[in-house]
């Protein structure tokens, strides 16, 4: 039986919420149309949080709002930088009172396509995910009710909440608006995508060689990093350590078969999301390729796909160059994602 620790915390916080006054919808605005890249499916949007322009604008404002942290020093964007594909620049992010988190902050690109959240898959929806960093002692360290009290004092949030959701600002609106904005963070216009669309000049010769290696049985990279988003969303142990300090998905399932397993990350924009791994222990792509080339360490539940590759110096360089071709500069510089 799966144990969803974060969900339990979230549910307890909502039990203490004051009853929100539901106001008749006031101009819910026109729908927000997602720009779906070629080859991408349309994401499933929850019926109770369909995308509208007001909801996305409100979510964006909340994403950059420092009142969401205990001492007004951090916003969501403090650990998820737009120019870094909404990832952080350090191994472990620093929380609102100087404490460090326990895992590396991942990219938020293409969250609309995920069916579980956090590296251990402990939360099933984006709306539920929002509350976890707020109440985490090492991160924002604040109850969502305290956030509500702060935002209730700001006229712009009162007005925007009514326009977006037809109700007063509160936990319902905060979680859903942030989720709405995050669902718009879709990335799929890299040089690799242009090559796939028929522009054979979009990749260099080295990148083409790296692409062939990536999708080959020799490396097995694409066995897990597959599909339009370069992930099969499975949980795998790669043998990063002989003995892991973090038990990974086992923290959620309590199943020994899940020890040391973490979700397979998307490789889109991977060149700008360093450092890597669940704990940010590998500083750059060179270290990542060297690790996989070595075959990793013997450890519990290690995937049999991770084994010595015996890559040459040129082959390693080709793979890195290919990974660089997955960078979507249009996404990184999109003004719609910045304050």
PDB file of C-alpha atoms in Angstrom, residues 5-163:
ATOM      1  CA  UNK A   5       3.199  11.433   3.128  1.00  0.00           C
ATOM      2  CA  UNK A   6       2.849  14.811   1.466  1.00  0.00           C
ATOM      3  CA  UNK A   7      -0.816  14.262   0.694  1.00  0.00           C
ATOM      4  CA  UNK A   8      -1.523  13.488   4.322  1.00  0.00           C
ATOM      5  CA  UNK A   9       0.122  16.736   5.389  1.00  0.00           C
ATOM      6  CA  UNK A  10      -1.829  18.646   2.782  1.00  0.00           C
ATOM      7  CA  UNK A  11      -5.126  17.088   3.850  1.00  0.00           C
ATOM      8  CA  UNK A  12      -4.472  17.966   7.478  1.00  0.00           C
ATOM      9  CA  UNK A  13      -3.797  21.574   6.574  1.00  0.00           C
ATOM     10  CA  UNK A  14      -7.026  21.842   4.625  1.00  0.00           C
ATOM     11  CA  UNK A  15      -9.032  20.451   7.529  1.00  0.00           C
ATOM     12  CA  UNK A  16      -8.057  23.533   9.493  1.00  0.00           C
ATOM     13  CA  UNK A  17      -8.995  25.956   6.700  1.00  0.00           C
ATOM     14  CA  UNK A  18     -11.688  28.490   7.334  1.00  0.00           C
ATOM     15  CA  UNK A  19     -14.645  28.023   5.041  1.00  0.00           C
ATOM     16  CA  UNK A  20     -14.133  30.004   1.862  1.00  0.00           C
ATOM     17  CA  UNK A  21     -16.973  32.095   0.541  1.00  0.00           C
ATOM     18  CA  UNK A  22     -17.770  30.986  -3.002  1.00  0.00           C
ATOM     19  CA  UNK A  23     -18.645  33.983  -5.119  1.00  0.00           C
ATOM     20  CA  UNK A  24     -20.589  33.750  -8.387  1.00  0.00           C
ATOM     21  CA  UNK A  25     -18.128  33.566 -11.253  1.00  0.00           C
ATOM     22  CA  UNK A  26     -17.131  37.022 -12.472  1.00  0.00           C
ATOM     23  CA  UNK A  27     -15.886  36.949 -16.038  1.00  0.00           C
ATOM     24  CA  UNK A  28     -13.838  33.772 -16.046  1.00  0.00           C
ATOM     25  CA  UNK A  29     -12.185  35.098 -19.197  1.00  0.00           C
ATOM     26  CA  UNK A  30     -11.411  33.302 -22.404  1.00  0.00           C
ATOM     27  CA  UNK A  31      -9.612  29.928 -22.415  1.00  0.00           C
ATOM     28  CA  UNK A  32      -5.824  29.837 -22.432  1.00  0.00           C
ATOM     29  CA  UNK A  33      -4.694  27.982 -25.544  1.00  0.00           C
ATOM     30  CA  UNK A  34      -1.567  25.921 -25.029  1.00  0.00           C
ATOM     31  CA  UNK A  35       1.012  26.009 -27.813  1.00  0.00           C
ATOM     32  CA  UNK A  36       1.510  22.259 -28.313  1.00  0.00           C
ATOM     33  CA  UNK A  37       4.766  21.393 -30.146  1.00  0.00           C
ATOM     34  CA  UNK A  38       4.698  19.020 -33.109  1.00  0.00           C
ATOM     35  CA  UNK A  39       4.772  15.418 -31.929  1.00  0.00           C
ATOM     36  CA  UNK A  40       3.475  16.271 -28.453  1.00  0.00           C
ATOM     37  CA  UNK A  41       0.060  15.028 -27.305  1.00  0.00           C
ATOM     38  CA  UNK A  42      -2.467  17.374 -25.744  1.00  0.00           C
ATOM     39  CA  UNK A  43      -2.075  17.231 -21.948  1.00  0.00           C
ATOM     40  CA  UNK A  44      -4.992  16.247 -19.742  1.00  0.00           C
ATOM     41  CA  UNK A  45      -6.281  19.294 -17.851  1.00  0.00           C
ATOM     42  CA  UNK A  46      -8.410  18.738 -14.704  1.00  0.00           C
ATOM     43  CA  UNK A  47     -12.061  19.706 -15.101  1.00  0.00           C
ATOM     44  CA  UNK A  48     -11.931  21.790 -11.921  1.00  0.00           C
ATOM     45  CA  UNK A  49      -8.921  23.766 -13.164  1.00  0.00           C
ATOM     46  CA  UNK A  50      -9.394  24.370 -16.870  1.00  0.00           C
ATOM     47  CA  UNK A  51      -6.935  26.913 -18.219  1.00  0.00           C
ATOM     48  CA  UNK A  52      -8.033  30.514 -18.677  1.00  0.00           C
ATOM     49  CA  UNK A  53      -5.904  33.598 -19.158  1.00  0.00           C
ATOM     50  CA  UNK A  54      -6.836  35.028 -15.767  1.00  0.00           C
ATOM     51  CA  UNK A  55      -5.894  31.800 -13.998  1.00  0.00           C
ATOM     52  CA  UNK A  56      -2.523  31.631 -15.723  1.00  0.00           C
ATOM     53  CA  UNK A  57      -1.762  35.304 -15.021  1.00  0.00           C
ATOM     54  CA  UNK A  58      -2.671  34.857 -11.357  1.00  0.00           C
ATOM     55  CA  UNK A  59      -0.544  31.696 -11.138  1.00  0.00           C
ATOM     56  CA  UNK A  60       2.415  33.487 -12.673  1.00  0.00           C
ATOM     57  CA  UNK A  61       2.094  36.323 -10.170  1.00  0.00           C
ATOM     58  CA  UNK A  62       2.001  33.819  -7.321  1.00  0.00           C
ATOM     59  CA  UNK A  63       5.036  31.969  -8.736  1.00  0.00           C
ATOM     60  CA  UNK A  64       7.154  35.101  -8.256  1.00  0.00           C
ATOM     61  CA  UNK A  65       5.513  36.130  -4.958  1.00  0.00           C
ATOM     62  CA  UNK A  66       7.866  36.142  -1.944  1.00  0.00           C
ATOM     63  CA  UNK A  67       4.950  36.332   0.501  1.00  0.00           C
ATOM     64  CA  UNK A  68       4.747  32.562  -0.068  1.00  0.00           C
ATOM     65  CA  UNK A  69       7.773  32.065   2.216  1.00  0.00           C
ATOM     66  CA  UNK A  70       7.903  32.518   5.975  1.00  0.00           C
ATOM     67  CA  UNK A  71      10.196  35.553   6.047  1.00  0.00           C
ATOM     68  CA  UNK A  72       9.322  37.013   2.625  1.00  0.00           C
ATOM     69  CA  UNK A  73      12.709  36.085   1.109  1.00  0.00           C
ATOM     70  CA  UNK A  74      11.861  33.341  -1.391  1.00  0.00           C
ATOM     71  CA  UNK A  75       9.399  32.688  -4.168  1.00  0.00           C
ATOM     72  CA  UNK A  76       8.929  29.560  -6.260  1.00  0.00           C
ATOM     73  CA  UNK A  77      11.196  31.206  -8.840  1.00  0.00           C
ATOM     74  CA  UNK A  78      14.026  31.454  -6.306  1.00  0.00           C
ATOM     75  CA  UNK A  79      14.712  27.735  -6.811  1.00  0.00           C
ATOM     76  CA  UNK A  80      13.185  27.367 -10.276  1.00  0.00           C
ATOM     77  CA  UNK A  81      14.815  29.929 -12.565  1.00  0.00           C
ATOM     78  CA  UNK A  82      13.153  30.504 -15.966  1.00  0.00           C
ATOM     79  CA  UNK A  83      16.515  30.871 -17.722  1.00  0.00           C
ATOM     80  CA  UNK A  84      17.580  27.462 -16.363  1.00  0.00           C
ATOM     81  CA  UNK A  85      14.446  25.685 -17.613  1.00  0.00           C
ATOM     82  CA  UNK A  86      12.956  26.345 -14.165  1.00  0.00           C
ATOM     83  CA  UNK A  87      15.666  24.404 -12.306  1.00  0.00           C
ATOM     84  CA  UNK A  88      18.141  25.701  -9.704  1.00  0.00           C
ATOM     85  CA  UNK A  89      21.832  26.529  -9.980  1.00  0.00           C
ATOM     86  CA  UNK A  90      23.026  24.602  -6.909  1.00  0.00           C
ATOM     87  CA  UNK A  91      23.050  20.977  -5.800  1.00  0.00           C
ATOM     88  CA  UNK A  92      20.551  21.514  -2.992  1.00  0.00           C
ATOM     89  CA  UNK A  93      18.415  24.650  -2.806  1.00  0.00           C
ATOM     90  CA  UNK A  94      18.615  26.949   0.208  1.00  0.00           C
ATOM     91  CA  UNK A  95      15.343  27.450   2.061  1.00  0.00           C
ATOM     92  CA  UNK A  96      13.800  30.544   3.560  1.00  0.00           C
ATOM     93  CA  UNK A  97      15.806  30.310   6.813  1.00  0.00           C
ATOM     94  CA  UNK A  98      19.089  29.051   5.413  1.00  0.00           C
ATOM     95  CA  UNK A  99      18.313  25.339   5.619  1.00  0.00           C
ATOM     96  CA  UNK A 100      19.106  23.140   2.617  1.00  0.00           C
ATOM     97  CA  UNK A 101      16.638  20.870   0.902  1.00  0.00           C
ATOM     98  CA  UNK A 102      17.185  17.132   0.622  1.00  0.00           C
ATOM     99  CA  UNK A 103      17.041  16.832  -3.181  1.00  0.00           C
ATOM    100  CA  UNK A 104      18.070  18.752  -6.263  1.00  0.00           C
ATOM    101  CA  UNK A 105      15.413  21.122  -7.643  1.00  0.00           C
ATOM    102  CA  UNK A 106      14.321  19.719 -11.030  1.00  0.00           C
ATOM    103  CA  UNK A 107      13.219  21.503 -14.179  1.00  0.00           C
ATOM    104  CA  UNK A 108       9.511  22.355 -14.337  1.00  0.00           C
ATOM    105  CA  UNK A 109       9.325  22.087 -18.134  1.00  0.00           C
ATOM    106  CA  UNK A 110       6.494  19.896 -19.419  1.00  0.00           C
ATOM    107  CA  UNK A 111       4.973  19.252 -15.990  1.00  0.00           C
ATOM    108  CA  UNK A 112       1.608  19.128 -17.733  1.00  0.00           C
ATOM    109  CA  UNK A 113       2.549  15.653 -18.969  1.00  0.00           C
ATOM    110  CA  UNK A 114       3.553  14.136 -15.616  1.00  0.00           C
ATOM    111  CA  UNK A 115       1.305  11.751 -13.693  1.00  0.00           C
ATOM    112  CA  UNK A 116       3.219  11.929 -10.395  1.00  0.00           C
ATOM    113  CA  UNK A 117       5.422  14.531  -8.771  1.00  0.00           C
ATOM    114  CA  UNK A 118       8.695  14.695  -6.847  1.00  0.00           C
ATOM    115  CA  UNK A 119      11.543  12.327  -7.544  1.00  0.00           C
ATOM    116  CA  UNK A 120       9.851   9.603  -5.511  1.00  0.00           C
ATOM    117  CA  UNK A 121       6.446  10.065  -7.158  1.00  0.00           C
ATOM    118  CA  UNK A 122       4.848  10.798  -3.797  1.00  0.00           C
ATOM    119  CA  UNK A 123       2.162  13.179  -5.051  1.00  0.00           C
ATOM    120  CA  UNK A 124      -0.317  12.365  -7.855  1.00  0.00           C
ATOM    121  CA  UNK A 125      -1.458  15.830  -8.997  1.00  0.00           C
ATOM    122  CA  UNK A 126       0.109  19.196  -9.675  1.00  0.00           C
ATOM    123  CA  UNK A 127      -2.478  20.933  -7.488  1.00  0.00           C
ATOM    124  CA  UNK A 128      -1.512  18.794  -4.471  1.00  0.00           C
ATOM    125  CA  UNK A 129       2.183  19.273  -5.185  1.00  0.00           C
ATOM    126  CA  UNK A 130       1.938  23.031  -4.695  1.00  0.00           C
ATOM    127  CA  UNK A 131       1.417  22.774  -0.946  1.00  0.00           C
ATOM    128  CA  UNK A 132       4.421  20.555  -0.194  1.00  0.00           C
ATOM    129  CA  UNK A 133       7.219  23.136  -0.700  1.00  0.00           C
ATOM    130  CA  UNK A 134       5.149  25.749   1.124  1.00  0.00           C
ATOM    131  CA  UNK A 135       4.927  23.699   4.306  1.00  0.00           C
ATOM    132  CA  UNK A 136       8.322  21.996   4.061  1.00  0.00           C
ATOM    133  CA  UNK A 137      10.516  23.055   6.993  1.00  0.00           C
ATOM    134  CA  UNK A 138      13.550  23.234   4.685  1.00  0.00           C
ATOM    135  CA  UNK A 139      11.853  25.244   1.966  1.00  0.00           C
ATOM    136  CA  UNK A 140       9.174  27.943   2.295  1.00  0.00           C
ATOM    137  CA  UNK A 141       8.274  26.874   5.853  1.00  0.00           C
ATOM    138  CA  UNK A 142       4.809  28.422   5.967  1.00  0.00           C
ATOM    139  CA  UNK A 143       1.243  27.165   6.321  1.00  0.00           C
ATOM    140  CA  UNK A 144      -1.015  27.882   3.379  1.00  0.00           C
ATOM    141  CA  UNK A 145      -3.470  29.546   5.762  1.00  0.00           C
ATOM    142  CA  UNK A 146      -0.793  32.071   6.712  1.00  0.00           C
ATOM    143  CA  UNK A 147      -0.165  32.678   3.010  1.00  0.00           C
ATOM    144  CA  UNK A 148      -3.884  33.275   2.551  1.00  0.00           C
ATOM    145  CA  UNK A 149      -3.942  35.853   5.339  1.00  0.00           C
ATOM    146  CA  UNK A 150      -1.085  37.726   3.686  1.00  0.00           C
ATOM    147  CA  UNK A 151      -2.637  37.730   0.233  1.00  0.00           C
ATOM    148  CA  UNK A 152      -6.052  38.765   1.563  1.00  0.00           C
ATOM    149  CA  UNK A 153      -4.464  42.113   2.427  1.00  0.00           C
ATOM    150  CA  UNK A 154      -3.434  42.763  -1.184  1.00  0.00           C
ATOM    151  CA  UNK A 155      -6.156  44.243  -3.357  1.00  0.00           C
ATOM    152  CA  UNK A 156      -4.704  42.871  -6.580  1.00  0.00           C
ATOM    153  CA  UNK A 157      -5.011  39.289  -5.321  1.00  0.00           C
ATOM    154  CA  UNK A 158      -8.565  39.847  -4.172  1.00  0.00           C
ATOM    155  CA  UNK A 159      -9.550  41.138  -7.603  1.00  0.00           C
ATOM    156  CA  UNK A 160      -7.604  38.558  -9.609  1.00  0.00           C
ATOM    157  CA  UNK A 161      -8.894  35.654  -7.526  1.00  0.00           C
ATOM    158  CA  UNK A 162     -12.517  36.629  -8.143  1.00  0.00           C
ATOM    159  CA  UNK A 163     -11.896  37.035 -11.864  1.00  0.00           C
TER     160      UNK A 163
END
